[in-house]
mmCIF file of C-alpha atoms in Angstrom:
data_model
loop_
_atom_site.group_PDB
_atom_site.id
_atom_site.type_symbol
_atom_site.label_atom_id
_atom_site.label_comp_id
_atom_site.label_asym_id
_atom_site.label_seq_id
_atom_site.Cartn_x
_atom_site.Cartn_y
_atom_site.Cartn_z
ATOM 1 C CA MET A 921 -54.435 -0.848 83.340
ATOM 2 C CA LYS A 922 -53.801 -4.045 81.946
ATOM 3 C CA LYS A 923 -55.509 -3.558 78.981
ATOM 4 C CA VAL A 924 -53.965 0.070 79.079
ATOM 5 C CA LEU A 925 -49.773 -1.778 79.617
ATOM 6 C CA SER A 926 -50.410 -4.528 77.097
ATOM 7 C CA SER A 927 -51.613 -1.469 73.917
ATOM 8 C CA LEU A 928 -48.679 0.535 74.770
ATOM 9 C CA LEU A 929 -46.498 -2.324 75.388
ATOM 10 C CA MET A 930 -47.470 -3.168 71.587
ATOM 11 C CA LEU A 931 -47.205 -0.492 70.732
ATOM 12 C CA VAL A 932 -43.382 0.568 71.485
ATOM 13 C CA LEU A 933 -42.792 -3.007 70.223
ATOM 14 C CA ALA A 934 -44.212 -1.978 66.324
ATOM 15 C CA ILE A 935 -42.078 1.619 66.924
ATOM 16 C CA CYS A 936 -39.250 -0.460 67.634
ATOM 17 C CA PHE A 937 -39.770 -2.417 64.582
ATOM 18 C CA VAL A 938 -40.933 -0.701 62.130
ATOM 19 C CA ALA A 939 -37.545 2.227 63.208
ATOM 20 C CA TYR A 940 -35.356 -0.337 63.412
ATOM 21 C CA PRO A 941 -35.262 -1.405 59.461
ATOM 22 C CA ILE A 942 -35.855 2.034 58.764
ATOM 23 C CA VAL A 943 -32.411 3.018 60.182
ATOM 24 C CA GLY A 944 -30.351 0.078 58.915
ATOM 25 C CA ALA A 945 -31.376 0.597 55.647
ATOM 26 C CA ALA A 946 -29.803 3.979 55.464
ATOM 27 C CA SER A 947 -26.949 2.910 57.097
ATOM 28 C CA THR A 948 -25.740 0.432 54.539
ATOM 29 C CA GLN A 949 -26.692 3.628 51.403
ATOM 30 C CA LYS A 950 -23.265 3.873 48.633
ATOM 31 C CA LYS A 951 -21.908 6.960 49.080
ATOM 32 C CA ALA A 952 -21.343 9.559 45.615
ATOM 33 C CA GLN A 953 -18.677 8.246 43.785
ATOM 34 C CA PRO A 954 -16.426 11.248 42.317
ATOM 35 C CA VAL A 955 -16.783 12.929 39.052
ATOM 36 C CA LYS A 956 -13.253 11.651 37.039
ATOM 37 C CA GLU A 957 -12.329 13.997 34.651
ATOM 38 C CA VAL A 958 -8.590 13.747 31.990
ATOM 39 C CA GLU A 959 -7.687 14.276 28.849
ATOM 40 C CA SER A 960 -6.837 10.507 26.742
ATOM 41 C CA ALA A 961 -3.526 10.763 25.554
ATOM 42 C CA LEU A 962 -2.722 11.274 21.898
ATOM 43 C CA LYS A 963 -4.395 9.140 19.511
ATOM 44 C CA LYS A 964 -4.136 8.428 15.724
ATOM 45 C CA GLY A 965 -7.235 7.463 13.385
ATOM 46 C CA ILE A 966 -8.775 8.095 9.667
ATOM 47 C CA ILE A 967 -11.678 10.694 9.151
ATOM 48 C CA VAL A 968 -14.711 9.084 7.718
ATOM 49 C CA ASP A 969 -16.853 11.881 8.696
ATOM 50 C CA PHE A 970 -17.473 15.541 9.592
ATOM 51 C CA GLY A 971 -19.400 18.319 10.360
ATOM 52 C CA PRO A 972 -19.474 21.314 11.925
ATOM 53 C CA ASN A 973 -19.593 20.180 15.515
ATOM 54 C CA TYR A 974 -18.575 16.246 15.249
ATOM 55 C CA VAL A 975 -16.585 13.964 13.193
ATOM 56 C CA VAL A 976 -16.040 10.078 13.320
ATOM 57 C CA ILE A 977 -13.143 8.494 13.354
ATOM 58 C CA LYS A 978 -11.982 5.065 12.331
ATOM 59 C CA GLU A 979 -9.561 3.494 15.009
ATOM 60 C CA ALA A 980 -8.225 0.291 15.566
ATOM 61 C CA GLY A 981 -11.535 -0.322 12.710
ATOM 62 C CA LYS A 982 -14.282 0.556 14.840
ATOM 63 C CA ASN A 983 -16.227 3.971 13.733
ATOM 64 C CA GLN A 984 -15.890 6.441 16.775
ATOM 65 C CA ARG A 985 -18.682 9.996 16.924
ATOM 66 C CA TYR A 986 -16.879 12.588 19.314
ATOM 67 C CA ALA A 987 -18.334 16.240 19.418
ATOM 68 C CA VAL A 988 -16.444 19.218 18.491
ATOM 69 C CA ASN A 989 -17.582 22.195 20.661
ATOM 70 C CA ASN A 990 -15.859 26.259 21.114
ATOM 71 C CA LYS A 991 -13.394 24.209 23.471
ATOM 72 C CA THR A 992 -11.859 21.749 20.454
ATOM 73 C CA LYS A 993 -8.240 23.102 19.223
ATOM 74 C CA VAL A 994 -8.193 22.014 15.376
ATOM 75 C CA TYR A 995 -5.074 22.637 14.207
ATOM 76 C CA TYR A 996 -3.892 22.223 10.598
ATOM 77 C CA LEU A 997 -0.058 23.053 9.383
ATOM 78 C CA GLY A 998 0.204 24.036 12.832
ATOM 79 C CA ASN A 999 -2.365 27.025 12.701
ATOM 80 C CA LEU A 1000 -6.085 26.864 14.095
ATOM 81 C CA SER A 1001 -8.196 26.385 11.864
ATOM 82 C CA ASP A 1002 -12.304 25.718 10.139
ATOM 83 C CA ILE A 1003 -13.182 22.513 10.974
ATOM 84 C CA MET A 1004 -15.238 22.173 7.773
ATOM 85 C CA GLU A 1005 -12.548 24.273 5.735
ATOM 86 C CA VAL A 1006 -9.537 21.959 6.313
ATOM 87 C CA ALA A 1007 -11.035 18.765 7.338
ATOM 88 C CA LYS A 1008 -10.779 15.725 4.836
ATOM 89 C CA LYS A 1009 -12.212 12.538 4.752
ATOM 90 C CA GLY A 1010 -9.828 9.959 4.527
ATOM 91 C CA LEU A 1011 -7.179 12.293 6.100
ATOM 92 C CA LYS A 1012 -5.177 10.132 9.221
ATOM 93 C CA VAL A 1013 -5.249 12.878 11.614
ATOM 94 C CA SER A 1014 -4.381 12.890 15.961
ATOM 95 C CA PHE A 1015 -6.384 13.655 18.326
ATOM 96 C CA LYS A 1016 -6.940 13.740 21.898
ATOM 97 C CA VAL A 1017 -10.815 13.802 23.949
ATOM 98 C CA TRP A 1018 -11.593 14.857 27.033
ATOM 99 C CA LEU A 1019 -13.112 12.332 29.259
ATOM 100 C CA LYS A 1020 -15.931 12.085 31.994
ATOM 101 C CA ASN A 1021 -15.657 8.981 34.460
ATOM 102 C CA ASN A 1022 -14.014 7.337 30.679
ATOM 103 C CA VAL A 1023 -16.822 8.133 28.781
ATOM 104 C CA PRO A 1024 -15.733 10.422 25.881
ATOM 105 C CA GLN A 1025 -16.810 13.653 26.065
ATOM 106 C CA TYR A 1026 -15.850 16.091 23.151
ATOM 107 C CA LEU A 1027 -12.178 16.335 21.165
ATOM 108 C CA THR A 1028 -10.084 18.450 22.911
ATOM 109 C CA TYR A 1029 -7.348 18.520 19.672
ATOM 110 C CA LEU A 1030 -7.173 17.674 16.366
ATOM 111 C CA GLU A 1031 -4.090 17.894 14.284
ATOM 112 C CA ILE A 1032 -4.744 18.016 10.890
ATOM 113 C CA PRO A 1033 -2.342 17.343 8.352
ATOM 114 C CA ALA A 1034 -2.335 18.486 4.835
ATOM 115 C CA ALA A 1035 -4.067 16.872 1.247
ATOM 116 C CA GLY A 1036 -2.350 15.381 -1.581
ATOM 117 C CA LEU A 1037 -3.726 15.497 -5.025
ATOM 118 C CA GLU A 1038 -7.354 15.269 -5.448
ATOM 119 C CA GLY A 1039 -8.926 14.034 -8.353
ATOM 120 C CA GLN A 1040 -11.722 12.434 -9.700
ATOM 121 C CA GLY A 1041 -12.388 9.697 -13.012
ATOM 122 C CA ILE A 1042 -12.460 6.468 -13.711
ATOM 123 C CA ILE A 1043 -11.343 3.670 -11.775
ATOM 124 C CA GLY A 1044 -9.153 0.701 -12.308
ATOM 125 C CA VAL A 1045 -6.432 -1.562 -11.839
ATOM 126 C CA SER A 1046 -3.334 -0.980 -14.207
ATOM 127 C CA LEU A 1047 -0.742 -3.046 -14.491
ATOM 128 C CA ILE A 1048 2.828 -2.237 -14.864
ATOM 129 C CA ASP A 1049 5.513 -4.461 -16.139
ATOM 130 C CA PHE A 1050 8.224 -2.061 -15.833
ATOM 131 C CA ARG A 1051 11.624 -3.627 -18.337
ATOM 132 C CA THR A 1052 15.322 -2.495 -17.805
ATOM 133 C CA ASN A 1053 17.764 -2.336 -21.006
ATOM 134 C CA ILE A 1054 21.887 -0.565 -20.465
ATOM 135 C CA SER A 1055 22.102 0.320 -23.954
ATOM 136 C CA ASP A 1056 24.252 3.076 -26.192
ATOM 137 C CA ASP A 1057 21.544 3.334 -28.703
ATOM 138 C CA SER A 1058 19.837 6.572 -27.907
ATOM 139 C CA THR A 1059 16.577 6.289 -29.669
ATOM 140 C CA PRO A 1060 13.850 4.946 -27.892
ATOM 141 C CA PRO A 1061 12.411 1.265 -29.080
ATOM 142 C CA SER A 1062 9.524 2.318 -31.377
ATOM 143 C CA LEU A 1063 6.273 0.896 -28.422
ATOM 144 C CA ALA A 1064 2.763 1.522 -28.872
ATOM 145 C CA ALA A 1065 2.025 4.759 -27.096
ATOM 146 C CA PRO A 1066 -0.533 5.317 -24.484
ATOM 147 C CA SER A 1067 -4.663 5.356 -25.467
ATOM 148 C CA ILE A 1068 -7.883 5.255 -23.913
ATOM 149 C CA ASP A 1069 -9.933 1.392 -24.052
ATOM 150 C CA ASP A 1070 -13.282 2.118 -25.542
ATOM 151 C CA ARG A 1071 -15.266 0.272 -23.711
ATOM 152 C CA THR A 1072 -14.087 0.567 -19.768
ATOM 153 C CA GLN A 1073 -12.390 4.174 -21.014
ATOM 154 C CA LEU A 1074 -8.858 3.403 -18.965
ATOM 155 C CA VAL A 1075 -5.539 3.769 -20.717
ATOM 156 C CA ASN A 1076 -3.574 0.808 -22.109
ATOM 157 C CA GLY A 1077 -0.147 1.055 -23.760
ATOM 158 C CA ASN A 1078 3.763 2.416 -23.182
ATOM 159 C CA VAL A 1079 6.214 4.639 -21.654
ATOM 160 C CA VAL A 1080 9.401 4.958 -22.441
ATOM 161 C CA LYS A 1081 12.356 6.752 -19.240
ATOM 162 C CA THR A 1082 15.662 7.170 -20.688
ATOM 163 C CA THR A 1083 18.927 7.851 -18.361
ATOM 164 C CA ASP A 1084 22.154 8.942 -18.717
ATOM 165 C CA LEU A 1085 24.538 6.688 -17.165
ATOM 166 C CA ASN A 1086 28.190 7.352 -17.087
ATOM 167 C CA PRO A 1087 30.002 7.370 -21.040
ATOM 168 C CA GLU A 1088 31.828 4.374 -21.853
ATOM 169 C CA LEU A 1089 35.231 3.650 -24.130
ATOM 170 C CA GLU A 1090 34.863 2.152 -27.205
ATOM 171 C CA THR A 1091 36.931 1.221 -30.071
ATOM 172 C CA GLN A 1092 34.218 -0.871 -31.935
ATOM 173 C CA PHE A 1093 33.575 0.366 -35.754
ATOM 174 C CA GLN A 1094 32.599 -1.297 -38.681
ATOM 175 C CA PHE A 1095 34.197 -0.544 -42.247
ATOM 176 C CA VAL A 1096 31.767 0.339 -44.924
ATOM 177 C CA ASP A 1097 34.039 1.571 -47.715
ATOM 178 C CA SER A 1098 37.993 2.558 -47.712
ATOM 179 C CA LYS A 1099 36.869 6.191 -47.092
ATOM 180 C CA LYS A 1100 34.263 5.336 -44.188
ATOM 181 C CA LEU A 1101 33.894 3.904 -41.100
ATOM 182 C CA ARG A 1102 30.687 3.279 -39.588
ATOM 183 C CA LEU A 1103 30.454 3.538 -35.207
ATOM 184 C CA GLY A 1104 26.298 2.374 -35.654
ATOM 185 C CA SER A 1105 23.300 4.432 -33.699
ATOM 186 C CA ILE A 1106 25.817 5.860 -30.222
ATOM 187 C CA THR A 1107 26.324 9.637 -29.395
ATOM 188 C CA VAL A 1108 29.949 10.354 -28.736
ATOM 189 C CA ILE A 1109 31.241 12.583 -26.152
ATOM 190 C CA PRO A 1110 32.870 15.476 -27.482
ATOM 191 C CA GLY A 1111 36.652 15.519 -27.246
ATOM 192 C CA THR A 1112 37.271 12.412 -26.977
ATOM 193 C CA LEU A 1113 37.536 10.082 -30.357
ATOM 194 C CA LYS A 1114 40.746 9.428 -31.315
ATOM 195 C CA VAL A 1115 41.759 7.630 -34.611
ATOM 196 C CA LYS A 1116 45.181 6.250 -35.812
ATOM 197 C CA VAL A 1117 46.269 4.810 -39.400
ATOM 198 C CA GLU A 1118 49.100 2.766 -39.809
ATOM 199 C CA GLY A 1119 49.991 4.482 -36.552
ATOM 200 C CA LYS A 1120 49.820 7.536 -36.857
ATOM 201 C CA GLU A 1121 46.760 10.165 -35.417
ATOM 202 C CA TYR A 1122 44.579 11.328 -38.095
ATOM 203 C CA LYS A 1123 43.048 14.386 -37.334
ATOM 204 C CA LEU A 1124 39.065 15.833 -36.948
ATOM 205 C CA ILE A 1125 38.067 18.670 -38.238
ATOM 206 C CA ASP A 1126 34.343 19.973 -38.582
ATOM 207 C CA GLU A 1127 31.861 18.459 -40.584
ATOM 208 C CA LYS A 1128 31.537 21.617 -43.050
ATOM 209 C CA GLU A 1129 35.146 22.289 -43.439
ATOM 210 C CA GLU A 1130 36.538 21.230 -46.166
ATOM 211 C CA PHE A 1131 39.423 18.854 -46.731
ATOM 212 C CA THR A 1132 42.673 20.025 -46.892
ATOM 213 C CA ALA A 1133 45.137 17.041 -45.982
ATOM 214 C CA ASP A 1134 44.657 13.420 -46.669
ATOM 215 C CA ASP A 1135 45.100 12.260 -42.768
ATOM 216 C CA GLN A 1136 41.748 14.406 -42.606
ATOM 217 C CA TYR A 1137 38.701 13.143 -41.519
ATOM 218 C CA LYS A 1138 34.904 14.023 -40.314
ATOM 219 C CA MET A 1139 32.462 12.921 -37.878
ATOM 220 C CA VAL A 1140 29.250 12.682 -39.702
ATOM 221 C CA VAL A 1141 26.348 12.043 -38.177
ATOM 222 C CA SER A 1142 23.115 11.469 -40.342
ATOM 223 C CA LYS A 1143 19.929 9.840 -39.246
ATOM 224 C CA GLY A 1144 21.066 8.910 -35.341
ATOM 225 C CA VAL A 1145 23.873 7.052 -37.528
ATOM 226 C CA THR A 1146 27.270 8.315 -36.974
ATOM 227 C CA ASP A 1147 30.284 7.792 -39.259
ATOM 228 C CA LEU A 1148 33.481 8.465 -40.055
ATOM 229 C CA VAL A 1149 34.468 9.985 -43.735
ATOM 230 C CA PHE A 1150 38.116 10.026 -44.045
ATOM 231 C CA LYS A 1151 39.477 12.217 -47.220
ATOM 232 C CA ALA A 1152 41.947 10.149 -48.470
ATOM 233 C CA ASP A 1153 41.304 6.030 -48.550
ATOM 234 C CA LEU A 1154 42.333 4.135 -46.114
ATOM 235 C CA PRO A 1155 45.048 0.849 -46.842
ATOM 236 C CA ALA A 1156 41.973 -1.813 -45.824
ATOM 237 C CA LYS A 1157 39.586 -3.536 -48.206
ATOM 238 C CA ASN A 1158 37.322 -4.792 -46.023
ATOM 239 C CA GLN A 1159 36.759 -5.379 -42.529
ATOM 240 C CA SER A 1160 39.700 -8.308 -41.071
ATOM 241 C CA GLU A 1161 41.695 -5.283 -42.957
ATOM 242 C CA ALA A 1162 40.689 -2.164 -41.193
ATOM 243 C CA GLU A 1163 40.964 -4.083 -37.931
ATOM 244 C CA THR A 1164 45.006 -4.987 -38.163
ATOM 245 C CA LYS A 1165 45.695 -1.182 -40.184
ATOM 246 C CA VAL A 1166 42.666 1.802 -38.097
ATOM 247 C CA GLU A 1167 42.477 2.281 -34.485
ATOM 248 C CA VAL A 1168 39.295 3.898 -33.327
ATOM 249 C CA SER A 1169 38.280 5.536 -29.712
ATOM 250 C CA TYR A 1170 35.802 7.000 -28.348
ATOM 251 C CA ASN A 1171 34.020 7.701 -24.806
ATOM 252 C CA LYS A 1172 30.019 6.942 -26.149
ATOM 253 C CA LYS A 1173 27.225 7.194 -24.035
ATOM 254 C CA VAL A 1174 25.302 4.794 -22.289
ATOM 255 C CA TYR A 1175 21.726 4.471 -21.132
ATOM 256 C CA GLU A 1176 18.982 3.234 -18.794
ATOM 257 C CA ILE A 1177 16.346 2.445 -20.279
ATOM 258 C CA LYS A 1178 13.255 1.983 -18.472
ATOM 259 C CA THR A 1179 10.830 0.620 -20.483
ATOM 260 C CA ALA A 1180 6.791 0.518 -18.425
ATOM 261 C CA GLU A 1181 4.104 -1.340 -20.654
ATOM 262 C CA ILE A 1182 0.529 -0.522 -18.768
ATOM 263 C CA ASN A 1183 -2.262 -2.339 -18.620
ATOM 264 C CA SER A 1184 -5.377 -1.514 -17.068
ATOM 265 C CA PHE A 1185 -8.330 -3.737 -15.731
ATOM 266 C CA PRO A 1186 -11.670 -2.837 -14.650
ATOM 267 C CA ILE A 1187 -12.565 -4.675 -11.375
ATOM 268 C CA HIS A 1188 -15.322 -7.071 -9.909
ATOM 269 C CA GLU A 1189 -17.154 -6.236 -6.731
ATOM 270 C CA ASP A 1190 -16.279 -10.010 -5.878
ATOM 271 C CA VAL A 1191 -12.397 -9.820 -6.470
ATOM 272 C CA TYR A 1192 -10.340 -11.965 -4.573
ATOM 273 C CA VAL A 1193 -7.217 -11.251 -2.878
ATOM 274 C CA GLU A 1194 -4.536 -12.818 -1.280
ATOM 275 C CA LEU A 1195 -1.172 -11.274 0.179
ATOM 276 C CA ASN A 1196 1.702 -12.853 0.562
ATOM 277 C CA GLY A 1197 -1.168 -16.306 -0.052
ATOM 278 C CA LYS A 1198 -3.420 -14.929 2.902
ATOM 279 C CA GLU A 1199 -6.622 -13.485 2.047
ATOM 280 C CA THR A 1200 -6.752 -9.636 2.848
ATOM 281 C CA SER A 1201 -8.676 -6.382 1.906
ATOM 282 C CA LEU A 1202 -8.332 -5.227 -1.480
ATOM 283 C CA ALA A 1203 -7.003 -1.846 0.031
ATOM 284 C CA LYS A 1204 -4.374 -3.724 2.164
ATOM 285 C CA ALA A 1205 -3.081 -6.147 -0.887
ATOM 286 C CA LEU A 1206 -2.624 -2.849 -3.160
ATOM 287 C CA TYR A 1207 -0.494 -1.449 -0.508
ATOM 288 C CA ARG A 1208 1.794 -3.108 1.220
ATOM 289 C CA GLY A 1209 2.491 -5.410 -2.132
ATOM 290 C CA THR A 1210 5.132 -4.568 -4.349
ATOM 291 C CA TYR A 1211 3.774 -7.689 -7.172
ATOM 292 C CA PHE A 1212 1.105 -8.974 -8.288
ATOM 293 C CA TYR A 1213 -0.566 -11.656 -9.998
ATOM 294 C CA THR A 1214 -3.747 -11.356 -11.635
ATOM 295 C CA LEU A 1215 -6.233 -13.495 -13.573
ATOM 296 C CA ALA A 1216 -9.190 -11.363 -14.837
ATOM 297 C CA ASN A 1217 -13.047 -13.069 -15.909
ATOM 298 C CA ASP A 1218 -14.110 -13.140 -19.884
ATOM 299 C CA ASN A 1219 -15.380 -9.556 -19.595
ATOM 300 C CA GLY A 1220 -12.412 -8.285 -18.980
ATOM 301 C CA GLU A 1221 -12.818 -7.528 -15.159
ATOM 302 C CA ILE A 1222 -10.121 -8.565 -12.621
ATOM 303 C CA VAL A 1223 -11.684 -11.256 -10.231
ATOM 304 C CA TYR A 1224 -8.320 -12.598 -8.205
ATOM 305 C CA ILE A 1225 -5.688 -10.854 -7.182
ATOM 306 C CA ASN A 1226 -2.606 -12.173 -5.663
ATOM 307 C CA ALA A 1227 -0.132 -9.643 -4.599
ATOM 308 C CA PHE A 1228 3.019 -10.485 -2.539
ATOM 309 C CA TYR A 1229 6.997 -9.089 -1.953
ATOM 310 C CA LYS A 1230 9.121 -8.428 -4.958
ATOM 311 C CA ASP A 1231 12.563 -6.080 -4.381
ATOM 312 C CA ALA A 1232 10.717 -5.216 -1.339
ATOM 313 C CA GLU A 1233 12.748 -2.601 0.363
ATOM 314 C CA ALA A 1234 13.010 -2.519 4.283
ATOM 315 C CA VAL A 1235 15.041 -2.086 6.996
ATOM 316 C CA VAL A 1236 15.794 -5.326 9.452
ATOM 317 C CA ARG A 1237 14.216 -4.410 12.557
ATOM 318 C CA SER A 1238 15.450 -8.921 14.194
ATOM 319 C CA ILE A 1239 16.022 -12.043 12.819
ATOM 320 C CA LYS A 1240 15.444 -14.937 14.778
ATOM 321 C CA GLY A 1241 16.549 -18.714 13.365
ATOM 322 C CA ASN A 1242 14.997 -18.078 10.129
ATOM 323 C CA ILE A 1243 12.198 -16.033 10.914
ATOM 324 C CA MET A 1244 12.925 -11.582 9.905
ATOM 325 C CA GLU A 1245 10.999 -8.693 10.815
ATOM 326 C CA VAL A 1246 11.952 -5.633 8.948
ATOM 327 C CA THR A 1247 10.101 -2.351 8.156
ATOM 328 C CA LEU A 1248 8.984 -1.827 4.316
ATOM 329 C CA ILE A 1249 9.330 0.950 2.840
ATOM 330 C CA LYS A 1250 6.752 3.148 1.150
ATOM 331 C CA TYR A 1251 7.555 5.819 -1.375
ATOM 332 C CA GLY A 1252 11.238 6.002 0.788
ATOM 333 C CA LYS A 1253 9.227 7.001 4.150
ATOM 334 C CA ALA A 1254 8.551 3.553 6.367
ATOM 335 C CA ALA A 1255 5.175 2.706 5.776
ATOM 336 C CA PHE A 1256 4.206 -0.235 8.586
ATOM 337 C CA VAL A 1257 6.365 -3.435 9.907
ATOM 338 C CA ASP A 1258 5.903 -7.365 9.088
ATOM 339 C CA THR A 1259 7.523 -10.620 9.697
ATOM 340 C CA VAL A 1260 8.464 -12.646 6.862
ATOM 341 C CA ILE A 1261 10.636 -16.698 6.629
ATOM 342 C CA ILE A 1262 14.101 -17.107 5.261
ATOM 343 C CA GLU A 1263 14.100 -20.055 2.593
ATOM 344 C CA ASP A 1264 16.971 -22.223 3.608
ATOM 345 C CA TRP A 1265 18.397 -21.578 0.505
ATOM 346 C CA ALA A 1266 17.847 -18.002 0.007
ATOM 347 C CA ASN A 1267 20.151 -16.589 -2.034
ATOM 348 C CA ILE A 1268 21.756 -13.297 -0.308
ATOM 349 C CA SER A 1269 24.048 -11.146 -1.787
ATOM 350 C CA ASP A 1270 25.501 -6.865 -0.937
ATOM 351 C CA SER A 1271 24.664 -4.577 -3.739
ATOM 352 C CA THR A 1272 27.829 -5.344 -5.342
ATOM 353 C CA GLY A 1273 26.832 -9.169 -5.834
ATOM 354 C CA ASP A 1274 29.698 -10.190 -3.283
ATOM 355 C CA VAL A 1275 27.973 -13.411 -1.196
ATOM 356 C CA LEU A 1276 26.765 -13.371 2.099
ATOM 357 C CA ASN A 1277 24.904 -15.535 4.601
ATOM 358 C CA LEU A 1278 22.062 -14.609 6.747
ATOM 359 C CA ASN A 1279 25.046 -14.061 9.973
ATOM 360 C CA ASP A 1280 26.068 -10.799 7.915
ATOM 361 C CA LEU A 1281 22.959 -9.424 8.512
ATOM 362 C CA ARG A 1282 21.536 -6.798 11.178
ATOM 363 C CA ALA A 1283 19.015 -5.096 12.290
ATOM 364 C CA GLY A 1284 18.991 -2.187 10.884
ATOM 365 C CA ASP A 1285 20.750 -2.925 7.451
ATOM 366 C CA LYS A 1286 18.644 -1.665 4.292
ATOM 367 C CA ILE A 1287 17.369 -3.983 1.959
ATOM 368 C CA LYS A 1288 15.322 -5.187 -1.063
ATOM 369 C CA PHE A 1289 13.910 -8.677 -0.192
ATOM 370 C CA SER A 1290 11.508 -10.994 -2.894
ATOM 371 C CA VAL A 1291 9.512 -14.019 -1.664
ATOM 372 C CA ASP A 1292 8.624 -17.128 -4.451
ATOM 373 C CA PRO A 1293 4.720 -17.794 -4.825
ATOM 374 C CA ASP A 1294 5.921 -21.848 -4.831
ATOM 375 C CA SER A 1295 8.100 -21.854 -2.029
ATOM 376 C CA GLY A 1296 5.128 -20.950 0.041
ATOM 377 C CA TYR A 1297 6.065 -17.138 0.201
ATOM 378 C CA LYS A 1298 9.569 -17.435 1.501
ATOM 379 C CA VAL A 1299 11.757 -14.731 1.078
ATOM 380 C CA VAL A 1300 14.585 -16.243 -1.808
ATOM 381 C CA ASP A 1301 16.958 -13.254 -2.489
ATOM 382 C CA ILE A 1302 18.087 -10.789 -0.207
ATOM 383 C CA ILE A 1303 19.891 -8.072 -1.581
ATOM 384 C CA LYS A 1304 21.830 -5.743 1.662
ATOM 385 C CA ILE A 1305 21.852 -2.196 0.523
ATOM 386 C CA LYS A 1306 23.622 -0.533 3.115
#
């Protein structure tokens, strides 16, 4: 009987021993977490690859692949579209992502902007040196026209653009002989020419008319040169006498002649690039820089590019001491924000040339500014536009 009781007791203890930890284990199990699904906020990035059921978007320098399915709404110019018909590599898009426990599942929204001109051909770096001249000579300067370099197949040469400015009053002339005064390579505004000889106003007649009186004269233009031709001899034998006895006045056309000298070079694959004195990518330098120094190797390939701000258009965001934060303007639109340091002796003026000081600049002012590489890329010139 004792042996039986002992065995039963051991059996009960064993059962209790085994059962206890099982109960304990069950009580420590974690409850299943609820699944959290949500649509992300609007994001922006650049398309680097795409297909019928996916798109790869570069965000903050990293490529992220997203699924595209029947729940994805693709918009192009406000209309629902097929991604394969409107997507282009390089376009900056807006999008939203469906997240499951913060893990991207698929795109819910993708807005693709219109693309611009698509081109193809050879790419090189074109250095364009602009020169602007104000002249009353309507004849463009004689310069080499654009041509193709046989070795690189890139374009070099000059392009000239002439823009009419407001006419100017002129009184100068050159004595040629007693019956001719020369106005030169100018264009006279019709109806403005007046000539007086010893106080008497002479009458202008058409070039094709015959002279009928001694106080008549014609304006003759030949090979771009304008002359005044008189019927009777002028009471002068030289320039000095003519200036005392003859008065000439007229409004002449004035032109802004902008010349672009183009020199194009291929780029070496190991090109070293700086923006305002700091190493950067070629793409960033070409986009942000407004002026460039370059160096080519003996094979004519660009191996060094120094990009910086010269006559850069911007809007002032803030000025603290000599530190200025600006929004740079590219092609008429706000492009990016940068911070620059103003040199202590920087030249500051308004668009009329009146001298200003740093305290005259305010947030929201539109300016043009330039930095100087020799001054550590500090701002040395600021013109307040408005």
